Coordinates of N, CA and C in Angstrom, one line a residue:
Chain A
G193 N 55.3 -10.4 115.5 CA 55.4 -11.7 115.1 C 56.4 -12.1 114.4
E194 N 56.7 -13.4 114.0 CA 57.8 -13.7 113.1 C 57.7 -13.3 111.7
N195 N 58.8 -12.9 111.1 CA 58.7 -12.5 109.7 C 60.0 -13.3 109.0
V196 N 59.7 -14.0 108.0 CA 60.8 -14.7 107.2 C 60.8 -14.2 105.9
E197 N 62.0 -13.8 105.4 CA 62.4 -13.3 104.1 C 63.2 -14.4 103.4
Q198 N 62.9 -14.6 102.1 CA 63.4 -15.6 101.3 C 64.0 -15.0 100.0
H199 N 65.2 -15.4 99.7 CA 66.0 -14.8 98.4 C 66.7 -16.0 97.8
P200 N 66.8 -16.0 96.4 CA 66.0 -15.1 95.5 C 64.5 -15.7 95.3
S201 N 63.9 -14.9 94.6 CA 62.5 -15.3 94.4 C 62.4 -16.3 93.2
T202 N 63.4 -16.1 92.1 CA 63.6 -17.3 91.1 C 65.0 -17.5 90.9
L203 N 65.4 -18.7 90.6 CA 66.8 -19.1 90.4 C 66.9 -20.2 89.3
S204 N 67.6 -19.9 88.3 CA 67.9 -20.7 87.2 C 69.3 -21.2 87.3
V205 N 69.6 -22.5 87.2 CA 70.8 -23.2 87.1 C 71.0 -24.2 86.1
Q206 N 72.1 -24.4 85.8 CA 72.5 -25.4 84.7 C 72.6 -26.8 85.6
E207 N 72.0 -28.0 84.9 CA 72.1 -29.2 85.4 C 73.5 -29.5 85.8
G208 N 73.6 -30.0 87.1 CA 74.9 -30.4 87.7 C 75.5 -29.3 88.5
D209 N 74.9 -28.1 88.4 CA 75.5 -26.9 89.2 C 74.9 -27.1 90.6
S210 N 75.3 -26.2 91.5 CA 74.6 -26.1 92.8 C 73.6 -24.9 92.9
A211 N 72.6 -25.1 93.8 CA 71.7 -24.0 93.9 C 71.8 -23.6 95.4
V212 N 71.6 -22.4 95.8 CA 71.6 -21.9 97.2 C 70.5 -21.0 97.3
I213 N 69.6 -21.1 98.4 CA 68.4 -20.4 98.6 C 68.7 -19.9 100.1
K214 N 68.4 -18.6 100.3 CA 68.8 -18.0 101.7 C 67.4 -17.5 102.3
C215 N 67.4 -17.6 103.6 CA 66.3 -17.0 104.3 C 66.8 -16.5 105.6
T216 N 66.1 -15.3 106.0 CA 66.3 -14.8 107.3 C 65.0 -14.5 108.0
Y217 N 65.2 -14.7 109.5 CA 64.0 -14.6 110.3 C 64.2 -13.5 111.3
S218 N 63.2 -13.1 111.8 CA 63.2 -12.0 112.7 C 63.1 -12.3 114.3
D219 N 62.5 -13.4 114.6 CA 62.3 -13.8 116.0 C 63.4 -14.6 116.5
S220 N 64.2 -14.2 117.5 CA 65.3 -15.0 118.0 C 64.8 -16.2 118.8
A221 N 63.5 -16.3 119.1 CA 63.1 -17.4 119.8 C 62.7 -18.5 119.0
S222 N 62.7 -18.4 117.6 CA 62.5 -19.4 116.6 C 63.5 -20.3 116.9
N223 N 63.2 -21.7 116.8 CA 64.1 -22.9 117.0 C 63.9 -23.9 116.0
Y224 N 63.1 -23.9 115.1 CA 62.8 -25.1 114.0 C 62.7 -24.5 112.7
F225 N 63.5 -25.1 111.8 CA 63.5 -24.5 110.5 C 63.3 -25.6 109.4
P226 N 62.2 -25.8 108.9 CA 62.0 -26.8 107.8 C 62.1 -26.1 106.5
W227 N 62.4 -26.9 105.5 CA 62.3 -26.4 104.1 C 61.3 -27.5 103.3
Y228 N 60.5 -26.7 102.4 CA 59.6 -27.7 101.8 C 59.7 -27.5 100.2
K229 N 59.4 -28.4 99.6 CA 59.5 -28.4 98.0 C 58.0 -28.6 97.5
Q230 N 57.7 -27.7 96.6 CA 56.2 -27.9 96.1 C 56.3 -27.9 94.5
E231 N 55.8 -29.1 94.1 CA 55.8 -29.3 92.7 C 54.4 -28.7 92.1
L232 N 54.3 -28.6 90.9 CA 52.9 -28.2 90.4 C 51.9 -29.0 90.6
G233 N 50.8 -28.6 91.1 CA 49.5 -29.3 91.4 C 49.7 -30.2 92.8
K234 N 50.8 -30.0 93.5 CA 51.0 -30.9 94.6 C 51.1 -29.8 96.0
G235 N 51.0 -30.6 97.1 CA 51.2 -29.7 98.4 C 52.7 -29.8 98.6
P236 N 53.1 -28.8 99.6 CA 54.4 -28.7 100.0 C 54.9 -30.1 100.6
Q237 N 56.1 -30.4 100.2 CA 56.6 -31.7 100.8 C 57.9 -31.4 101.6
L238 N 57.9 -31.9 102.8 CA 59.1 -31.6 103.7 C 60.3 -32.3 103.2
I239 N 61.3 -31.6 102.8 CA 62.7 -32.1 102.4 C 63.7 -32.3 103.4
I240 N 63.8 -31.2 104.2 CA 64.8 -31.2 105.3 C 64.3 -30.3 106.4
D241 N 64.8 -30.3 107.6 CA 64.5 -29.5 108.6 C 65.8 -29.4 109.6
I242 N 66.0 -28.4 110.3 CA 67.0 -28.2 111.2 C 66.6 -27.5 112.4
R243 N 67.2 -27.9 113.6 CA 66.8 -27.3 114.8 C 67.9 -26.2 115.3
S244 N 67.6 -25.5 116.2 CA 68.5 -24.3 116.5 C 69.8 -24.8 117.3
N245 N 69.8 -26.1 117.8 CA 71.0 -26.6 118.4 C 72.0 -27.2 117.5
V246 N 71.6 -27.1 116.2 CA 72.5 -27.8 115.1 C 72.9 -26.7 114.1
G247 N 74.1 -26.8 113.6 CA 74.6 -25.8 112.7 C 74.3 -26.2 111.2
E248 N 74.4 -27.4 111.0 CA 74.4 -27.9 109.7 C 73.8 -29.4 109.7
K249 N 73.1 -29.7 108.5 CA 72.6 -30.9 108.3 C 72.5 -31.3 106.9
K250 N 72.8 -32.6 106.6 CA 72.9 -33.0 105.1 C 72.0 -34.2 105.0
D251 N 71.4 -34.3 103.8 CA 70.7 -35.6 103.4 C 71.0 -35.6 101.8
Q252 N 71.9 -36.5 101.6 CA 72.3 -36.8 100.2 C 72.7 -35.4 99.4
R253 N 71.9 -35.0 98.4 CA 72.4 -33.8 97.8 C 71.9 -32.6 98.4
I254 N 71.2 -32.7 99.5 CA 70.6 -31.5 100.1 C 71.2 -31.2 101.5
A255 N 71.5 -30.0 101.7 CA 72.1 -29.6 103.0 C 71.4 -28.2 103.4
V256 N 71.4 -28.0 104.9 CA 70.8 -26.9 105.4 C 71.7 -26.3 106.5
T257 N 72.2 -25.1 106.4 CA 73.0 -24.4 107.4 C 72.2 -23.4 108.1
L258 N 72.6 -23.2 109.5 CA 71.8 -22.3 110.3 C 72.9 -21.3 111.0
N259 N 72.7 -20.0 111.0 CA 73.4 -19.1 111.7 C 72.6 -18.3 112.7
K260 N 72.6 -18.9 113.9 CA 71.5 -18.2 114.9 C 72.0 -16.9 115.3
T261 N 73.3 -16.5 115.1 CA 73.6 -15.1 115.5 C 73.1 -14.2 114.5
A262 N 73.2 -14.5 113.2 CA 72.9 -13.6 112.2 C 71.4 -13.9 111.9
K263 N 70.8 -14.8 112.4 CA 69.3 -15.3 112.1 C 69.0 -15.5 110.7
H264 N 69.9 -16.3 110.1 CA 69.6 -16.7 108.7 C 70.0 -18.1 108.6
F265 N 69.3 -18.7 107.7 CA 69.6 -20.1 107.3 C 69.4 -20.4 105.7
S266 N 70.1 -21.3 105.2 CA 70.2 -21.6 103.7 C 70.0 -23.1 103.4
L267 N 69.6 -23.2 102.2 CA 69.5 -24.5 101.7 C 70.4 -24.5 100.5
H268 N 71.1 -25.8 100.4 CA 72.1 -26.0 99.5 C 71.7 -27.2 98.7
I269 N 71.6 -27.2 97.4 CA 71.4 -28.4 96.6 C 72.5 -28.6 95.6
T270 N 73.3 -29.7 95.7 CA 74.4 -30.0 94.9 C 73.9 -30.8 93.7
E271 N 74.8 -30.8 92.7 CA 74.5 -31.6 91.5 C 73.1 -31.7 91.1
T272 N 72.5 -30.5 90.8 CA 71.2 -30.3 90.5 C 70.7 -31.2 89.4
Q273 N 69.5 -31.7 89.3 CA 68.9 -32.4 88.3 C 67.5 -31.9 87.9
P274 N 67.1 -32.1 86.7 CA 65.8 -31.5 86.2 C 64.7 -31.8 87.2
E275 N 64.8 -32.8 87.9 CA 63.5 -33.2 88.9 C 63.7 -32.4 90.1
D276 N 64.8 -31.5 90.1 CA 64.8 -30.6 91.4 C 64.1 -29.3 91.0
S277 N 63.6 -29.1 89.9 CA 62.9 -28.0 89.5 C 61.4 -27.9 90.3
A278 N 61.2 -26.9 90.9 CA 60.0 -26.8 91.8 C 60.1 -25.4 92.6
V279 N 59.2 -25.1 93.3 CA 59.2 -24.0 94.2 C 59.5 -24.5 95.6
Y280 N 60.6 -23.7 96.3 CA 61.1 -24.2 97.6 C 60.7 -23.1 98.6
F281 N 60.2 -23.6 99.8 CA 59.8 -22.6 100.8 C 60.5 -22.9 102.1
C282 N 61.0 -21.9 102.6 CA 61.7 -22.1 104.0 C 60.6 -21.5 105.0
A283 N 60.8 -22.0 106.3 CA 59.8 -21.6 107.3 C 60.5 -21.6 108.7
A284 N 60.0 -20.9 109.7 CA 60.4 -20.9 110.9 C 59.4 -20.9 112.0
S285 N 59.7 -21.6 113.1 CA 58.5 -21.8 114.2 C 59.4 -21.7 115.5
Q286 N 58.5 -21.4 116.6 CA 59.0 -21.5 117.9 C 58.5 -22.6 118.7
A287 N 59.2 -23.0 119.9 CA 58.8 -24.1 120.6 C 57.4 -23.6 121.3
A288 N 57.3 -22.5 121.8 CA 56.2 -21.8 122.6 C 55.1 -21.5 121.6
G289 N 55.5 -21.1 120.4 CA 54.3 -20.8 119.6 C 53.8 -21.9 118.9
N290 N 52.7 -21.6 118.0 CA 52.0 -22.6 117.3 C 51.7 -22.2 115.8
K291 N 52.7 -21.5 115.4 CA 52.7 -21.1 114.1 C 53.9 -21.3 113.2
L292 N 53.8 -22.0 111.9 CA 54.9 -22.0 111.1 C 54.9 -20.9 110.1
T293 N 55.8 -20.0 110.2 CA 55.8 -18.8 109.2 C 56.6 -19.0 108.1
F294 N 56.1 -18.9 106.8 CA 56.8 -19.3 105.6 C 57.4 -18.2 105.0
G295 N 58.4 -18.3 104.2 CA 59.1 -17.3 103.4 C 58.3 -17.3 102.0
G296 N 58.6 -16.4 101.2 CA 57.8 -16.1 100.1 C 58.0 -17.2 98.9
G297 N 58.9 -18.0 98.9 CA 59.2 -19.1 98.0 C 60.2 -18.7 97.0
T298 N 60.9 -19.8 96.5 CA 62.0 -19.5 95.3 C 61.6 -20.6 94.2
R299 N 61.4 -20.1 93.2 CA 61.0 -20.9 92.0 C 62.3 -21.3 91.4
V300 N 62.7 -22.6 91.4 CA 64.0 -23.1 90.9 C 63.8 -23.8 89.6
L301 N 64.6 -23.5 88.7 CA 64.6 -24.2 87.4 C 65.9 -24.6 87.0
V302 N 65.9 -25.9 86.8 CA 67.2 -26.6 86.4 C 67.2 -26.9 84.9
K303 N 68.0 -26.3 84.2 CA 68.1 -26.4 82.8 C 68.9 -27.6 82.4
P304 N 68.4 -28.4 81.5 CA 69.2 -29.6 81.1 C 70.4 -29.2 80.3
Chain B
D268 N 53.8 -39.7 98.6 CA 52.4 -39.5 99.2 C 52.6 -39.3 100.7
S269 N 52.0 -38.1 101.2 CA 52.4 -37.7 102.4 C 51.4 -38.4 103.7
G270 N 50.4 -39.1 103.0 CA 49.5 -39.7 103.9 C 48.3 -38.9 104.4
V271 N 48.4 -37.5 104.0 CA 47.4 -36.5 104.3 C 46.4 -36.5 103.1
T272 N 45.2 -36.7 103.3 CA 44.1 -36.6 102.3 C 43.2 -35.5 102.3
Q273 N 43.0 -34.7 101.3 CA 42.1 -33.6 101.2 C 41.1 -33.8 99.9
T274 N 39.9 -33.6 100.3 CA 38.8 -33.6 99.4 C 37.9 -32.3 99.6
P275 N 37.3 -31.8 98.5 CA 37.6 -32.1 97.1 C 38.9 -31.7 96.5
K276 N 39.4 -32.0 95.4 CA 40.5 -31.3 94.8 C 40.1 -30.1 94.2
H277 N 39.1 -29.7 93.7 CA 38.7 -28.6 93.0 C 37.3 -28.3 93.5
L278 N 37.1 -27.0 93.6 CA 35.7 -26.5 94.0 C 35.5 -25.1 93.4
I279 N 34.4 -25.1 92.6 CA 34.1 -23.9 91.9 C 32.6 -23.5 92.4
T280 N 32.6 -22.3 93.0 CA 31.2 -21.7 93.5 C 31.1 -20.3 93.2
A281 N 30.0 -19.7 93.6 CA 29.8 -18.4 93.4 C 30.0 -17.5 94.8
T282 N 30.1 -16.2 94.6 CA 30.1 -15.2 95.7 C 28.9 -15.6 96.5
G283 N 29.1 -15.4 97.8 CA 28.0 -15.4 98.8 C 27.7 -16.9 99.3
Q284 N 28.3 -17.8 98.5 CA 27.9 -19.2 98.9 C 28.8 -19.7 100.1
R285 N 28.6 -21.1 100.6 CA 29.3 -21.5 101.6 C 29.8 -23.0 101.2
V286 N 31.2 -23.2 101.5 CA 31.6 -24.5 101.1 C 32.4 -25.1 102.4
T287 N 32.6 -26.5 102.2 CA 33.3 -27.2 103.3 C 34.4 -28.0 102.7
L288 N 35.6 -27.9 103.2 CA 36.6 -28.5 102.8 C 37.1 -29.6 103.9
R289 N 37.5 -30.9 103.3 CA 37.7 -31.9 104.3 C 39.3 -32.4 104.1
C290 N 39.7 -32.7 105.5 CA 41.1 -33.2 105.7 C 41.1 -34.3 106.4
S291 N 41.8 -35.5 106.0 CA 42.1 -36.6 107.0 C 43.6 -36.6 107.2
P292 N 44.1 -36.6 108.5 CA 45.4 -36.5 108.7 C 46.2 -37.8 108.6
R293 N 47.6 -37.8 108.6 CA 48.3 -39.2 108.5 C 47.8 -39.8 109.8
S294 N 48.0 -41.2 109.7 CA 47.7 -42.2 110.8 C 48.5 -41.8 112.1
G295 N 48.1 -41.6 113.1 CA 48.8 -41.4 114.4 C 49.0 -39.9 114.6
D296 N 48.8 -38.9 113.6 CA 49.0 -37.6 113.9 C 47.6 -37.0 114.6
L297 N 47.9 -36.2 115.5 CA 46.8 -35.6 116.3 C 46.5 -34.2 116.0
S298 N 47.5 -33.4 115.4 CA 47.3 -32.1 115.0 C 46.9 -32.0 113.6
V299 N 46.0 -31.0 113.3 CA 45.7 -30.7 111.9 C 45.8 -29.1 111.7
Y300 N 46.4 -28.7 110.8 CA 46.7 -27.2 110.4 C 46.0 -26.9 109.1
W301 N 45.5 -25.8 109.0 CA 44.9 -25.3 107.8 C 45.7 -24.2 107.3
Y302 N 46.0 -24.0 106.0 CA 46.7 -23.0 105.5 C 46.1 -22.5 104.1
Q303 N 46.1 -21.2 103.8 CA 45.7 -20.8 102.6 C 46.9 -20.2 101.8
Q304 N 46.9 -20.6 100.4 CA 48.0 -20.2 99.5 C 47.5 -19.4 98.4
S305 N 47.8 -18.2 98.3 CA 47.5 -17.3 97.2 C 48.6 -16.8 96.6
L306 N 48.6 -16.3 95.3 CA 49.7 -15.8 94.5 C 50.5 -14.7 95.4
D307 N 49.4 -13.7 95.9 CA 50.2 -12.6 96.5 C 50.5 -12.6 98.0
Q308 N 49.8 -13.7 98.6 CA 50.1 -13.8 100.1 C 51.0 -15.0 100.5
G309 N 51.4 -15.9 99.6 CA 52.1 -17.0 99.9 C 51.3 -17.9 100.8
L310 N 52.0 -18.7 101.7 CA 51.3 -19.8 102.5 C 51.0 -19.0 103.8
Q311 N 49.7 -18.9 104.1 CA 49.3 -18.3 105.3 C 48.7 -19.3 106.2
F312 N 49.2 -19.3 107.6 CA 48.6 -20.1 108.6 C 47.1 -19.6 109.0
L313 N 46.1 -20.6 108.9 CA 44.9 -20.1 109.3 C 44.4 -20.6 110.8
I314 N 44.6 -21.9 111.2 CA 44.2 -22.3 112.4 C 44.7 -23.8 112.6
Q315 N 44.9 -24.2 113.8 CA 45.2 -25.6 114.3 C 44.3 -26.2 115.2
Y316 N 44.1 -27.4 115.0 CA 43.3 -28.3 115.9 C 44.3 -29.5 116.4
Y317 N 44.2 -29.7 117.8 CA 45.0 -30.7 118.3 C 43.9 -31.7 119.1
N318 N 43.9 -33.0 118.7 CA 43.0 -33.8 119.4 C 41.6 -33.3 119.6
G319 N 41.1 -32.6 118.6 CA 39.7 -32.2 118.7 C 39.4 -30.8 119.3
E320 N 40.6 -30.2 119.9 CA 40.5 -29.0 120.4 C 41.3 -27.8 119.5
E321 N 40.7 -26.7 119.5 CA 41.3 -25.5 118.7 C 42.7 -25.2 119.6
R322 N 43.7 -25.1 118.9 CA 45.0 -25.0 119.7 C 45.7 -23.6 119.2
A323 N 45.5 -23.1 118.1 CA 46.0 -21.9 117.6 C 45.4 -21.4 116.4
K324 N 45.4 -19.9 116.5 CA 44.6 -19.3 115.5 C 45.6 -18.3 114.7
G325 N 45.5 -18.3 113.4 CA 46.4 -17.4 112.6 C 45.5 -16.2 112.1
N326 N 45.7 -16.1 110.6 CA 45.0 -15.0 110.0 C 43.7 -15.5 109.4
I327 N 42.9 -16.0 110.3 CA 41.6 -16.6 109.7 C 40.5 -15.6 109.9
L328 N 39.8 -15.4 108.8 CA 38.7 -14.5 108.8 C 37.4 -14.9 109.6
E329 N 36.6 -14.1 110.1 CA 35.4 -14.5 111.0 C 34.5 -15.3 110.2
R330 N 34.5 -15.2 108.8 CA 33.7 -16.1 107.8 C 34.0 -17.5 107.8
F331 N 35.2 -17.7 108.3 CA 35.8 -19.0 108.1 C 35.8 -19.7 109.6
S332 N 35.6 -21.0 109.5 CA 35.6 -21.6 110.9 C 36.0 -23.2 110.4
A333 N 36.5 -23.8 111.5 CA 37.0 -25.2 111.4 C 36.6 -26.1 112.6
Q334 N 36.6 -27.4 112.4 CA 36.5 -28.3 113.5 C 37.3 -29.6 113.3
Q335 N 37.5 -30.2 114.3 CA 38.2 -31.6 114.2 C 37.3 -32.6 115.0
F336 N 37.0 -33.6 114.4 CA 36.1 -34.7 114.9 C 36.8 -35.7 115.7
P337 N 36.1 -36.5 116.3 CA 36.7 -37.6 117.1 C 37.5 -38.5 116.4
D338 N 37.2 -38.6 115.1 CA 38.1 -39.7 114.4 C 39.4 -38.9 113.9
L339 N 39.5 -37.6 114.2 CA 40.7 -36.7 114.0 C 40.6 -36.0 112.6
H340 N 39.5 -36.4 111.7 CA 39.4 -35.7 110.5 C 39.0 -34.3 110.8
S341 N 39.3 -33.2 110.0 CA 38.9 -32.0 110.1 C 38.2 -31.3 108.9
E342 N 37.4 -30.3 109.2 CA 36.7 -29.7 108.2 C 36.9 -28.1 108.3
L343 N 37.0 -27.5 107.2 CA 37.3 -26.0 107.1 C 36.0 -25.5 106.4
N344 N 35.4 -24.7 107.1 CA 34.0 -24.0 106.4 C 34.3 -22.6 106.1
L345 N 34.1 -22.3 104.9 CA 34.3 -20.9 104.4 C 32.7 -20.4 103.9
S346 N 32.3 -19.3 104.5 CA 31.1 -18.8 104.2 C 31.0 -17.4 103.6
S347 N 29.9 -17.0 103.1 CA 29.8 -15.7 102.5 C 30.9 -15.4 101.6
L348 N 31.1 -16.4 100.6 CA 32.5 -16.3 99.9 C 32.6 -15.1 99.1
E349 N 33.8 -14.6 99.0 CA 34.1 -13.3 98.2 C 35.1 -13.8 97.1
L350 N 35.3 -13.0 96.0 CA 36.2 -13.4 94.9 C 37.6 -13.5 95.5
G351 N 38.0 -12.7 96.5 CA 39.3 -12.8 97.1 C 39.6 -14.0 97.9
D352 N 38.7 -14.9 98.0 CA 38.7 -16.1 98.7 C 39.3 -17.2 97.9
S353 N 39.2 -16.9 96.6 CA 39.9 -17.9 95.5 C 41.3 -18.0 96.0
A354 N 41.7 -19.4 96.1 CA 43.0 -19.8 96.6 C 43.1 -21.3 96.7
L355 N 44.4 -21.8 97.1 CA 44.6 -23.1 97.3 C 44.6 -23.3 98.8
Y356 N 43.8 -24.3 99.3 CA 43.7 -24.4 100.8 C 44.3 -25.8 101.0
F357 N 45.4 -25.7 101.9 CA 46.1 -27.0 102.4 C 45.9 -27.3 103.8
C358 N 45.9 -28.6 103.9 CA 45.8 -29.0 105.4 C 47.2 -29.7 105.6
A359 N 47.7 -29.7 106.8 CA 48.8 -30.5 107.2 C 48.6 -31.1 108.5
S360 N 49.4 -32.1 108.8 CA 49.1 -32.8 110.0 C 50.5 -33.1 110.7
S361 N 50.6 -33.2 112.0 CA 51.8 -33.6 112.7 C 51.3 -34.3 113.9
E362 N 52.3 -35.0 114.6 CA 52.2 -35.8 115.9 C 51.6 -35.1 117.0
G363 N 52.4 -34.0 117.2 CA 52.1 -33.4 118.5 C 51.5 -32.1 118.4
Q364 N 51.4 -31.4 119.4 CA 50.6 -30.1 119.5 C 51.5 -28.9 119.1
N365 N 52.8 -28.9 119.1 CA 53.7 -27.8 118.8 C 54.1 -27.6 117.3
S366 N 54.1 -26.5 116.8 CA 54.4 -26.2 115.4 C 55.8 -26.5 115.1
N367 N 56.7 -26.6 116.1 CA 58.1 -26.9 115.7 C 58.3 -28.4 115.7
Q368 N 57.4 -29.1 115.1 CA 57.5 -30.5 114.7 C 57.1 -30.6 113.2
P369 N 57.7 -31.8 112.4 CA 57.4 -31.8 111.1 C 55.9 -31.8 110.8
Q370 N 55.5 -31.0 109.8 CA 54.2 -31.0 109.2 C 54.2 -31.6 108.0
H371 N 53.2 -32.5 107.7 CA 53.1 -33.0 106.4 C 51.8 -32.6 105.6
F372 N 51.9 -32.2 104.6 CA 50.9 -31.5 103.7 C 50.1 -32.3 102.7
G373 N 48.8 -32.2 102.6 CA 47.9 -32.8 101.7 C 48.1 -32.1 100.4
D374 N 47.5 -32.5 99.2 CA 47.7 -31.8 98.0 C 46.8 -30.7 97.8
G375 N 46.0 -30.3 98.7 CA 45.2 -29.1 98.7 C 43.9 -29.3 98.0
T376 N 43.1 -28.2 98.2 CA 41.8 -28.0 97.5 C 41.9 -26.6 96.8
R377 N 41.6 -26.7 95.5 CA 41.7 -25.3 94.7 C 40.3 -24.9 94.7
L378 N 40.1 -23.6 95.5 CA 38.8 -23.0 95.5 C 38.6 -21.8 94.5
S379 N 37.7 -21.9 93.6 CA 37.6 -20.8 92.7 C 36.1 -20.2 92.8
I380 N 36.2 -18.9 93.1 CA 34.9 -18.2 93.2 C 34.7 -17.4 92.0
L381 N 33.5 -17.7 91.4 CA 33.0 -16.9 90.1 C 32.2 -15.8 90.4

């Protein structure tokens, strides 16, 4: 089955700097890659997603890139703010499958 | 607010007991997914229902079962509870039946087994 590895497990950045989280997946049939942000006491919130026919997608300060050949995708957060502090999860899914496989999560701390 | 409602927020019970967790999906969503989140296992997919029918199974124990009712709300039943079942249980919903569509999560039920 699909295996998703996520790095780093923790990330501390200064406010205003950029944060990058990387994920690799094992199944070349995976074609949908969402990113979730989870704040304390809350459920995961979908912040951006990308499909395999697209190499990059942006939404304000957040961007995701996908390299299908290398089977990795990354989340980029620019101009980080204290409210970006949370745990971020990447995930991968196939069209034919019915399972979203999650990475282990990255705890991001933005220091003011 | 994702539009997905889970009750109760917290549940404390003892080993050997049985509990039921409830989920109401977003309006218009036909799929409900259940996930377990523990510190050492991360987010694990348990089971999916689409329009009342079981659609996919993940790492769900035989002691656990779920169903989706005609009004599309879903319940996850956990029986013969063990200490290791202590975790956060999340429900997510999506429009269609495939997992390669956006899933929206509720805020979870925290289950503590004493």
